[in-house]
């Protein structure tokens, strides 16, 4: 045992899932069934082999007839009208139940009818109204239920509530054992409440693996809310002909109250020592949340009225479960909204790092995680008790291969990603939001290991068998003796609400922050460029300060305008004009030139601009304070592509030389 590959086990599970239980082709023998054509003729297309026990007519006599004609001798006009009314009701409500008054059938009990539609055809299921279960009691019990439901607090899944419900179901139905069975996120289940007779075994607190109820059965139970199996030992009755003439397939009995139960499940119940069952679906927002499973140690039929009451219980409890979830969801959504609101408030004024400092702890707490990693433009920002950076990088790389458009949730990382075993104590579970945009923006929550011992009802491994050909099959295990397994490397599972919250946050937060981070990066680049420019300027200043005279850069625009683009500090000594004033307006310098030297000065510059020849000129200036000075200018022009000319040059004070010459 236990030496099978995952592939073999998956194949075995697929085979269980492929059994078409809703088209099983038979019913339980305590009732009979007729399939009628959708048209007004109501021609009988199929009938159960035991029809004679209910309508005193063998199936071969009924098939091809229509209700109002030959069958008319059995189903009289009054009953025909009742059936038509039930069909009308079933068209609106999926199923309908009523008593038929059959004039001919004076002997024996009345007939109860259950009507539903199947691929457009009408299915009429008949049962004898002989169950010793006074309807009045059912009504009383239902009244009781209403009261209990109304009095119960509506905001938590309290065990006390389910205990009440289990007690109610037990008094209503009389089963030996009534259990509330709840699925976890992995679809394994646990008996959370049990109300039983002394002879029924206790399963309270025991777990049952997901494979006990294959996926097609779960889907069916989301539609058909109550299943009754009256006797595991009763031979099922075939519906004839096996293939429905309209569909070419066995009849779709999704809504049936009499459907024969899968032989695999019957074997399961036999192994458990159970002879009759009823199972009531409990749905939370249309997903199977759990079931009320009823066992009886001997054969047991329930009346249609009781079955209808069970459907009502299913609906009432399901409505409550849905509203509890909705309440919890809106509570959590409010918390998520607060976080998003905070982000919006901070995003314009704070840096990404400062925002993350504030948001990450709250986001971590929201999903009850041990650590959170916010990946912004591929860069992880970590908060909480997380694995080492290189471990996080490896984990993120692996998670990226799992990414899809849906939230990825895993409560057993090491099973799928072996290196995670090293740090399971701090990160055994991970939940990752879909990548936003084409950037790797995502949020990853990590959860620590939650070691625990799970008590199973039997070891499901014992039900795995290999036949002579080598293929592996799952069969119901023989023993339901407690079998304990210690769970390591797993975290608490992620609930649908948490997964929904993560999806909500994923919409707002990583992209917003990535945008912000890109802005910050752009700002940072600009700031760096400015700093670099300032540094270069200072460098230039320190160089030019060491040069005697004035270092300058002078520009003639394509339009012929002149501008000093740079002038060193020396200009203040030479011209008594600040460098800023000179750059603002070069006339601050040219106005100092003596009027008789101005023309030659201008002409020499124009000539240099035209020929791009080296410029050299000597002229006199008078400074603000009245000093007369000789200035020599020399500069190398450069012609630019746009037609402008740029000179880099030096102005020097040659007064002393001139005076010496004179
Ligand atoms: C169905 N299995 C079920 C159902 C339950 C369980 C409750 C639904 C029955 C119904 O709605 O009437 C399991 N029964 C349990 C559990 C308890 C219980 C957990 O009493 C706890 C107290 N079953 C197996 C294996 C397979 C399998 C290995 O163990 C498949 C290979 C199949 N289970 C199986 C099938 C059904 C089923 C096919 C559908 C039965 C049907 O509705 O026809």
XYZ file of C-alpha atoms and ligand atoms in Angstrom:
705
model
C 0.000 0.000 0.000
C 1.031 3.564 -0.482
C 3.501 2.729 -3.257
C 1.462 4.242 -6.016
C 2.573 7.202 -8.078
C 0.661 10.474 -7.988
C -0.178 9.809 -11.631
C -1.788 6.449 -10.821
C -3.771 8.000 -7.976
C -4.922 10.898 -10.157
C -6.062 8.416 -12.796
C -7.990 6.440 -10.151
C -9.639 9.655 -8.914
C -10.587 10.579 -12.481
C -12.289 7.229 -12.879
C -14.386 7.822 -9.743
C -15.284 11.250 -11.065
C -16.377 9.805 -14.413
C -19.215 7.646 -13.031
C -22.405 9.203 -14.416
C -24.415 8.899 -11.217
C -27.229 11.164 -12.426
C -27.846 8.769 -15.343
C -27.617 5.587 -13.323
C -30.615 4.049 -15.114
C -32.441 2.731 -12.061
C -34.530 3.784 -9.118
C -35.042 2.481 -5.613
C -37.855 -0.069 -5.364
C -40.074 1.844 -2.931
C -41.331 4.012 -5.790
C -42.137 3.862 -9.507
C -41.347 6.213 -12.359
C -42.869 7.311 -15.688
C -41.246 9.558 -18.284
C -43.794 11.573 -20.298
C -43.318 13.426 -23.567
C -43.157 17.234 -23.303
C -46.169 17.754 -25.615
C -49.751 17.849 -24.392
C -50.218 14.192 -25.337
C -48.054 13.127 -22.393
C -47.008 9.916 -24.077
C -45.171 7.487 -21.813
C -41.548 7.198 -23.071
C -39.995 5.210 -20.237
C -41.295 3.433 -17.158
C -39.742 1.655 -14.211
C -39.976 -2.107 -14.282
C -42.035 -2.149 -11.059
C -44.843 0.056 -12.435
C -47.493 -2.678 -11.959
C -47.055 -2.405 -8.197
C -48.316 1.195 -8.378
C -50.637 1.510 -11.382
C -51.583 -2.146 -11.822
C -50.093 -1.969 -15.308
C -46.810 -3.494 -16.457
C -44.333 -1.089 -18.105
C -44.779 -2.755 -21.499
C -48.466 -1.859 -21.290
C -47.763 1.761 -20.456
C -44.959 2.698 -22.867
C -46.305 4.454 -25.977
C -49.653 5.254 -24.334
C -50.744 8.698 -23.304
C -51.941 9.607 -19.880
C -55.405 10.678 -20.907
C -56.175 7.599 -23.023
C -55.395 4.009 -22.104
C -53.821 5.100 -18.851
C -56.997 7.058 -18.356
C -58.559 3.976 -16.931
C -55.905 4.086 -14.220
C -55.172 7.760 -13.984
C -58.596 9.334 -14.226
C -59.470 12.812 -15.370
C -59.163 14.295 -11.883
C -55.695 12.824 -11.370
C -54.680 13.956 -14.876
C -55.558 17.523 -13.957
C -53.585 17.214 -10.717
C -50.591 15.940 -12.663
C -50.826 18.838 -15.141
C -50.870 21.247 -12.210
C -47.778 19.597 -10.753
C -46.039 19.822 -14.126
C -46.788 23.531 -14.261
C -45.404 23.996 -10.773
C -42.316 21.915 -11.572
C -41.625 24.085 -14.627
C -41.300 27.055 -12.307
C -39.814 25.417 -9.218
C -37.791 22.515 -10.700
C -39.822 19.949 -8.718
C -43.343 19.609 -7.315
C -45.011 17.223 -4.916
C -48.690 16.325 -4.408
C -51.159 13.607 -3.541
C -53.059 11.949 -6.425
C -56.706 11.027 -5.972
C -57.124 7.920 -8.036
C -60.754 6.833 -8.323
C -59.918 3.346 -9.510
C -57.382 2.614 -6.858
C -59.731 2.061 -3.926
C -57.611 -0.609 -2.325
C -54.255 0.108 -0.780
C -52.758 3.446 0.164
C -52.955 6.675 -1.854
C -50.251 7.613 -4.318
C -47.932 10.564 -3.842
C -46.452 12.153 -6.923
C -43.105 13.896 -7.355
C -42.714 15.679 -10.674
C -39.642 17.160 -12.313
C -38.389 18.015 -15.775
C -35.534 16.203 -17.474
C -34.192 17.314 -20.872
C -37.595 18.906 -21.476
C -39.507 15.703 -20.670
C -41.701 15.250 -17.629
C -40.769 12.675 -15.023
C -43.524 11.459 -12.736
C -42.339 9.577 -9.659
C -44.908 7.711 -7.591
C -44.754 6.478 -4.031
C -47.306 4.839 -1.749
C -48.446 7.160 0.967
C -47.925 4.533 3.640
C -45.101 5.919 5.696
C -45.954 6.027 9.373
C -45.122 9.649 9.808
C -48.136 11.774 10.583
C -47.939 14.877 8.454
C -49.247 16.963 11.315
C -46.066 16.207 13.216
C -43.957 17.346 10.319
C -45.859 20.615 10.295
C -45.315 21.049 14.044
C -41.639 20.355 13.674
C -41.351 22.864 10.897
C -43.011 25.472 13.059
C -40.432 24.637 15.675
C -37.671 25.050 13.129
C -38.933 28.478 12.151
C -38.825 29.558 15.764
C -35.348 28.256 16.344
C -34.096 29.799 13.167
C -35.672 33.135 14.000
C -34.301 33.142 17.521
C -30.781 32.178 16.544
C -28.131 34.880 16.254
C -27.393 35.370 12.618
C -23.750 36.290 12.578
C -21.719 33.208 13.238
C -21.551 29.535 12.387
C -21.987 28.524 15.992
C -21.841 24.868 16.832
C -24.844 25.468 19.067
C -26.892 26.371 16.006
C -25.926 23.201 14.187
C -26.629 21.180 17.289
C -30.173 22.551 17.271
C -30.511 21.737 13.603
C -29.195 18.200 14.083
C -31.599 17.647 16.992
C -34.452 18.944 14.905
C -33.605 16.678 11.963
C -33.358 13.714 14.280
C -36.764 14.311 15.886
C -38.302 15.090 12.525
C -36.993 11.983 10.788
C -36.125 9.472 13.494
C -32.737 8.455 12.006
C -30.347 6.683 14.396
C -27.529 9.036 13.632
C -27.638 12.642 12.417
C -24.296 14.306 11.672
C -23.304 17.737 10.477
C -20.448 17.268 8.062
C -18.388 20.297 7.071
C -15.930 20.571 4.167
C -12.624 22.365 4.505
C -10.803 24.299 1.786
C -9.334 21.038 0.438
C -12.792 19.419 0.391
C -11.885 16.994 3.138
C -14.657 16.961 5.700
C -15.171 16.763 9.424
C -18.112 15.709 11.549
C -18.662 18.819 13.656
C -21.941 17.803 15.330
C -23.488 14.420 15.958
C -26.858 13.499 17.436
C -27.173 9.728 17.723
C -28.829 6.780 19.380
C -26.743 4.681 21.771
C -26.282 1.966 19.159
C -24.875 4.238 16.465
C -21.092 4.670 16.471
C -19.560 8.049 17.201
C -17.790 9.863 14.397
C -17.668 13.242 16.104
C -14.442 15.100 15.303
C -13.387 12.570 12.692
C -12.225 13.603 9.247
C -13.187 12.030 5.926
C -11.107 12.525 2.793
C -12.364 14.469 -0.222
C -12.197 11.283 -2.301
C -15.187 9.855 -0.344
C -17.437 12.152 -2.368
C -16.281 12.522 -5.970
C -16.683 15.869 -7.778
C -19.654 14.900 -9.968
C -21.534 13.901 -6.790
C -20.720 17.254 -5.170
C -21.975 19.096 -8.224
C -25.160 17.053 -8.221
C -25.735 17.815 -4.527
C -25.569 21.538 -5.218
C -28.713 21.062 -7.320
C -30.505 18.131 -5.722
C -30.669 19.157 -2.090
C -31.868 15.925 -0.445
C -31.086 12.300 -1.238
C -32.771 9.361 0.432
C -31.469 5.815 0.309
C -34.146 3.636 1.870
C -32.316 0.322 1.971
C -28.821 -0.586 0.856
C -29.997 -4.188 0.448
C -32.977 -3.443 -1.824
C -32.334 -4.361 -5.449
C -32.623 -1.282 -7.691
C -35.343 -1.279 -10.362
C -34.344 -0.506 -13.966
C -36.019 2.254 -15.938
C -37.095 0.810 -19.320
C -36.028 1.136 -22.032
C -32.563 1.817 -20.646
C -31.915 4.543 -23.222
C -34.359 7.421 -23.314
C -35.782 7.540 -26.879
C -35.436 11.344 -27.046
C -31.822 11.637 -25.845
C -30.372 8.209 -26.617
C -28.952 8.205 -23.064
C -30.153 6.864 -19.737
C -32.622 9.286 -18.124
C -31.131 12.370 -16.436
C -32.310 11.972 -12.821
C -30.673 15.095 -11.380
C -33.888 16.138 -9.621
C -35.120 12.655 -8.789
C -36.324 11.655 -5.317
C -35.988 7.943 -6.121
C -32.683 7.729 -8.013
C -30.718 4.551 -7.419
C -27.482 5.251 -5.529
C -24.028 4.478 -6.914
C -22.997 0.882 -6.089
C -19.629 2.220 -4.909
C -21.321 4.389 -2.316
C -23.601 1.521 -1.330
C -20.520 -0.597 -0.699
C -19.144 2.280 1.392
C -22.291 2.393 3.517
C -22.265 -1.379 3.935
C -18.672 -1.191 5.127
C -19.816 1.402 7.618
C -22.627 -0.856 8.836
C -25.346 1.534 7.671
C -28.564 0.340 6.005
C -30.412 3.548 5.164
C -29.412 7.174 4.733
C -30.642 10.627 4.023
C -28.247 13.437 3.088
C -29.189 17.122 3.140
C -26.981 19.576 1.230
C -25.805 22.699 3.017
C -24.754 25.385 0.553
C -22.936 28.631 1.110
C -23.540 30.999 -1.759
C -24.248 28.038 -4.046
C -21.094 26.135 -3.096
C -21.424 22.919 -1.109
C -20.411 23.918 2.433
C -21.287 20.613 4.044
C -24.111 18.142 4.559
C -26.383 16.830 7.202
C -25.764 13.098 6.854
C -28.334 10.803 8.467
C -27.706 7.111 9.040
C -30.088 4.368 10.042
C -28.942 0.962 11.132
C -31.983 -0.721 9.551
C -33.940 -0.004 6.374
C -35.892 3.260 6.530
C -38.199 5.095 4.168
C -39.205 8.701 4.706
C -42.412 10.278 3.501
C -42.426 12.789 0.691
C -43.560 15.365 3.227
C -40.516 14.670 5.377
C -38.285 14.866 2.326
C -39.842 18.231 1.464
C -39.245 19.363 5.038
C -35.607 18.342 4.670
C -35.382 20.440 1.496
C -36.770 23.377 3.458
C -34.150 22.813 6.164
C -31.462 22.719 3.482
C -32.667 26.048 2.129
C -33.030 27.735 5.517
C -29.603 26.658 6.782
C -28.011 27.468 3.417
C -29.532 30.947 3.447
C -28.093 31.498 6.891
C -24.671 30.210 5.856
C -24.744 32.504 2.839
C -25.674 35.538 4.875
C -22.976 34.747 7.447
C -20.470 34.624 4.626
C -21.824 37.814 3.093
C -21.547 39.566 6.465
C -18.019 38.323 7.009
C -17.170 39.259 3.449
C -18.417 42.801 3.866
C -16.559 43.143 7.166
C -13.361 42.053 5.527
C -14.038 44.114 2.418
C -14.369 47.167 4.664
C -10.966 46.458 6.134
C -9.535 46.063 2.642
C -11.170 49.339 1.613
C -9.605 51.115 4.572
C -6.223 49.908 3.412
C -6.844 51.037 -0.156
C -8.146 54.374 1.172
C -4.999 54.804 3.214
C -2.939 54.075 0.130
C -4.771 56.768 -1.807
C -4.171 59.249 0.986
C -0.483 58.490 1.240
C 0.351 58.021 -2.389
C 0.724 61.680 -3.311
C 2.732 62.765 -0.307
C 4.771 59.795 0.888
C 7.519 57.696 -0.649
C 6.859 54.086 -1.629
C 9.003 52.895 1.265
C 7.085 55.036 3.748
C 3.765 53.830 2.324
C 4.842 50.196 2.566
C 5.930 50.749 6.171
C 2.366 51.714 6.957
C 0.424 49.348 4.702
C 2.318 46.066 4.867
C 1.650 45.329 8.564
C -2.069 45.940 8.053
C -2.216 43.850 4.891
C -0.334 41.059 6.607
C -2.782 41.080 9.518
C -5.787 41.185 7.177
C -5.005 37.702 5.855
C -3.647 36.426 9.144
C -0.228 35.852 7.583
C 3.242 35.508 9.110
C 4.856 37.586 6.403
C 3.958 39.578 3.330
C 6.005 40.265 0.229
C 4.961 43.110 -2.031
C 6.641 42.794 -5.399
C 6.764 46.151 -7.162
C 8.196 46.189 -10.651
C 9.962 42.929 -9.872
C 11.476 44.181 -6.605
C 10.330 42.399 -3.415
C 9.524 44.435 -0.298
C 9.217 42.137 2.692
C 7.509 42.543 6.039
C 7.131 40.026 8.845
C 8.886 36.806 9.683
C 9.988 35.733 6.223
C 12.556 33.315 4.794
C 16.006 34.622 3.855
C 16.262 36.908 0.791
C 17.753 34.219 -1.456
C 15.014 31.794 -0.353
C 12.398 34.433 -1.098
C 13.876 34.994 -4.541
C 13.765 31.275 -5.315
C 10.198 31.049 -3.995
C 9.113 34.054 -6.070
C 10.668 32.525 -9.172
C 8.740 29.327 -8.575
C 5.522 31.193 -7.773
C 5.886 33.073 -11.059
C 5.596 29.739 -12.852
C 2.290 29.109 -11.039
C 0.853 32.549 -11.779
C -2.385 32.818 -13.683
C -5.237 35.263 -13.890
C -6.550 33.875 -10.602
C -5.292 34.080 -7.069
C -2.893 31.215 -6.353
C -3.386 29.655 -2.924
C -1.452 26.746 -1.436
C -1.357 25.532 2.155
C 1.312 22.884 1.613
C 4.178 24.599 -0.204
C 6.773 21.916 0.380
C 4.605 19.350 -1.396
C 4.758 21.364 -4.615
C 8.057 23.194 -4.141
C 10.552 21.027 -2.257
C 12.972 23.819 -1.156
C 10.113 25.280 0.926
C 10.528 22.361 3.349
C 13.570 24.181 4.776
C 11.498 27.043 6.101
C 8.076 25.421 6.575
C 8.071 26.577 10.195
C 7.678 30.178 8.978
C 6.249 29.722 5.477
C 4.232 26.576 4.802
C 1.412 28.269 2.931
C 1.444 30.964 0.257
C -1.189 33.054 -1.435
C -0.266 35.144 -4.465
C -2.363 37.643 -6.389
C -2.354 37.546 -10.200
C 0.433 39.589 -11.813
C -0.835 43.050 -12.639
C -0.053 44.612 -16.000
C 2.960 43.219 -17.764
C 5.169 44.147 -14.852
C 5.765 41.608 -12.125
C 3.601 43.377 -9.586
C 2.049 41.076 -7.057
C 1.419 40.504 -3.372
C 2.418 37.270 -1.670
C 1.230 36.353 1.807
C 2.998 33.602 3.710
C 1.663 31.525 6.552
C 3.600 29.528 9.098
C 3.189 25.813 9.562
C 0.339 24.739 11.752
C 1.317 21.267 12.913
C -1.636 19.152 13.896
C -2.870 15.644 14.218
C -5.819 14.742 12.037
C -8.035 11.886 13.127
C -9.440 10.155 10.085
C -12.360 7.740 9.949
C -10.274 4.897 8.565
C -7.227 5.020 6.337
C -8.313 5.849 2.786
C -5.010 4.403 1.503
C -6.367 0.991 2.435
C -9.049 1.405 -0.218
C -6.508 1.745 -3.039
C -6.282 -1.545 -4.909
C -4.353 -2.749 -7.925
C -5.953 -5.310 -10.206
C -4.216 -8.044 -12.207
C -3.658 -5.698 -15.172
C -1.782 -3.319 -12.865
C -4.277 -0.470 -12.982
C -5.076 1.278 -9.736
C -8.607 1.787 -8.433
C -10.115 3.553 -5.438
C -12.583 1.480 -3.469
C -14.380 2.293 -0.270
C -12.186 1.345 2.682
C -13.353 -1.578 4.819
C -12.644 -0.053 8.184
C -13.635 3.286 9.647
C -11.548 2.800 12.781
C -9.820 6.011 13.821
C -6.527 6.453 12.004
C -4.402 9.402 13.055
C -2.030 11.262 10.851
C 0.302 14.005 11.959
C 0.382 16.934 9.607
C 3.647 18.819 9.186
C 4.600 21.394 6.611
C 1.064 22.678 6.184
C -0.434 26.005 7.109
C -4.044 26.817 7.887
C -5.883 26.784 4.537
C -6.827 30.011 2.744
C -10.580 30.581 2.804
C -12.651 31.752 -0.175
C -13.167 35.090 1.615
C -9.423 35.557 2.019
C -8.844 34.660 -1.595
C -11.491 37.214 -2.583
C -9.866 39.895 -0.408
C -6.487 39.248 -1.947
C -8.020 39.642 -5.388
C -9.550 42.975 -4.333
C -6.277 44.306 -2.958
C -4.446 43.080 -6.039
C -6.620 45.354 -8.167
C -5.606 48.487 -6.323
C -2.329 48.209 -4.547
C 0.621 46.780 -6.493
C -0.107 48.648 -9.731
C -0.690 51.916 -7.879
C 2.526 51.554 -5.973
C 4.419 50.489 -9.074
C 3.199 53.656 -10.783
C 4.283 55.637 -7.771
C 7.617 53.862 -7.705
C 8.172 54.660 -11.396
C 7.432 58.348 -10.664
C 9.836 58.221 -7.771
C 12.471 56.672 -9.971
C 11.969 59.350 -12.620
C 12.234 62.052 -9.948
C 15.305 60.409 -8.561
C 16.920 60.313 -12.005
C 16.131 63.999 -12.496
C 17.453 64.864 -9.065
C 20.666 62.953 -9.776
C 21.084 64.718 -13.122
C 20.639 68.076 -11.407
C 23.149 67.206 -8.719
C 25.604 66.048 -11.355
C 25.123 69.284 -13.312
C 25.662 71.351 -10.173
C 28.796 69.389 -9.351
C 30.142 69.924 -12.868
C 29.431 73.646 -12.570
C 31.257 73.835 -9.243
C 34.142 71.960 -10.739
C 34.254 74.412 -13.623
C 34.042 77.361 -11.227
C 36.992 76.094 -9.246
C 38.986 75.617 -12.423
C 38.114 79.020 -13.902
C 38.746 80.753 -10.590
C 42.338 79.632 -10.884
C 42.662 81.190 -14.372
C 43.537 84.934 -14.466
C 40.823 87.002 -16.158
C 37.373 85.768 -17.193
C 36.454 82.444 -18.761
C 33.226 82.617 -20.731
C 30.983 80.935 -23.219
C 29.107 83.085 -25.656
C 26.321 82.087 -28.017
C 24.999 83.652 -31.191
C 21.597 82.162 -31.968
C 20.519 81.311 -35.531
C 18.384 84.492 -35.309
C 21.531 86.547 -34.635
C 20.871 87.205 -30.941
C 23.764 87.184 -28.509
C 23.824 85.545 -25.121
C 26.448 84.753 -22.515
C 25.774 81.140 -21.489
C 28.570 81.038 -18.961
C 30.887 83.508 -17.389
C 33.300 82.884 -14.565
C 33.423 84.802 -11.306
C 36.460 86.771 -12.490
C 34.045 89.041 -14.379
C 33.155 90.717 -11.109
C 36.704 91.941 -10.633
C 37.297 92.867 -14.262
C 33.982 94.498 -15.158
C 32.472 95.062 -11.676
C 29.390 93.226 -12.959
C 28.128 90.016 -11.337
C 28.256 86.808 -13.375
C 24.476 86.431 -12.947
C 23.807 89.922 -14.311
C 26.123 89.271 -17.249
C 24.412 85.995 -18.087
C 21.014 87.616 -17.780
C 21.993 90.301 -20.282
C 25.309 90.488 -22.077
C 24.797 94.255 -22.554
C 25.805 94.593 -18.909
C 29.312 93.947 -20.287
C 29.165 95.549 -23.761
C 27.828 98.767 -22.259
C 31.103 99.058 -20.359
C 33.068 99.202 -23.651
C 34.029 102.744 -24.548
C 31.715 104.006 -27.321
C 34.627 104.512 -29.767
C 35.676 100.829 -29.416
C 32.195 99.339 -29.700
C 31.894 99.147 -33.480
C 35.196 97.345 -34.021
C 34.294 95.006 -31.179
C 30.961 94.129 -32.759
C 32.387 93.829 -36.267
C 35.188 91.517 -35.132
C 32.662 89.183 -33.541
C 30.474 89.218 -36.642
C 33.491 88.385 -38.768
C 34.471 85.524 -36.495
C 30.904 84.233 -36.653
C 30.945 84.343 -40.444
C 34.358 82.741 -40.999
C 34.484 80.756 -37.793
C 37.989 82.149 -37.465
C 39.702 82.652 -34.116
C 38.505 85.836 -32.465
C 40.889 88.246 -30.825
C 40.115 91.851 -29.911
C 41.490 94.525 -27.662
C 39.219 97.256 -26.348
C 38.820 99.695 -23.491
C 36.108 99.548 -20.851
C 35.035 101.848 -18.101
C 33.787 100.083 -14.992
C 30.943 101.211 -12.775
C 33.337 102.768 -10.319
C 34.899 104.727 -13.181
C 38.112 102.752 -13.733
C 39.411 102.677 -17.280
C 40.820 99.297 -18.302
C 42.206 97.564 -21.363
C 40.616 94.166 -22.070
C 41.848 91.521 -24.481
C 39.361 88.969 -25.642
C 40.204 85.785 -27.440
C 37.876 82.913 -28.277
C 37.527 79.904 -30.518
C 34.170 79.785 -32.347
C 32.294 76.547 -33.052
C 29.521 76.400 -35.658
C 26.545 74.325 -34.557
C 24.202 72.288 -36.770
C 21.287 74.605 -36.028
C 23.238 77.591 -37.357
C 24.217 78.991 -33.988
C 27.807 79.810 -33.085
C 29.376 79.155 -29.713
C 32.602 80.760 -28.521
C 34.683 79.507 -25.616
C 37.034 82.193 -24.638
C 38.954 84.298 -22.141
C 38.885 88.001 -21.332
C 42.051 89.292 -19.717
C 43.014 92.568 -18.143
C 45.894 93.990 -20.227
C 45.844 97.517 -18.710
C 49.287 97.188 -17.195
C 50.820 95.955 -20.453
C 49.171 98.819 -22.398
C 50.348 101.402 -19.870
C 53.886 99.976 -20.104
C 53.732 100.146 -23.921
C 52.588 103.749 -23.768
C -21.448 9.796 -2.207
N -20.095 9.737 -0.123
C -21.185 10.081 -0.854
C -22.066 10.823 -0.037
C -21.506 10.898 1.210
C -20.305 10.194 1.158
C -22.098 11.622 2.387
C -23.364 11.428 -0.441
C -24.457 10.483 -0.272
C -25.783 11.096 -0.523
O -25.882 12.251 -0.756
O -26.755 10.352 -0.443
C -19.400 9.978 2.197
N -20.865 9.228 3.957
C -19.801 9.872 3.512
C -19.171 10.450 4.603
C -19.860 10.131 5.700
C -20.927 9.368 5.277
C -17.941 11.243 4.528
O -21.784 8.890 6.005
C -19.555 10.520 7.049
C -20.277 10.155 8.081
N -16.817 6.805 -2.316
C -15.623 6.345 -1.883
C -14.775 6.142 -3.014
C -15.512 6.507 -4.128
C -16.797 6.926 -3.670
C -13.363 5.646 -2.917
O -15.309 6.128 -0.728
C -15.153 6.491 -5.532
C -14.232 5.698 -6.049
C -17.824 7.344 -4.526
N -19.426 8.547 -3.000
C -19.039 7.991 -4.154
C -20.077 8.195 -5.104
C -21.081 8.873 -4.473
C -20.665 9.090 -3.145
C -20.041 7.742 -6.545
C -22.407 9.300 -5.065
C -23.550 8.480 -4.564
C -24.792 8.833 -5.278
O -25.353 9.907 -4.974
O -25.202 8.083 -6.130
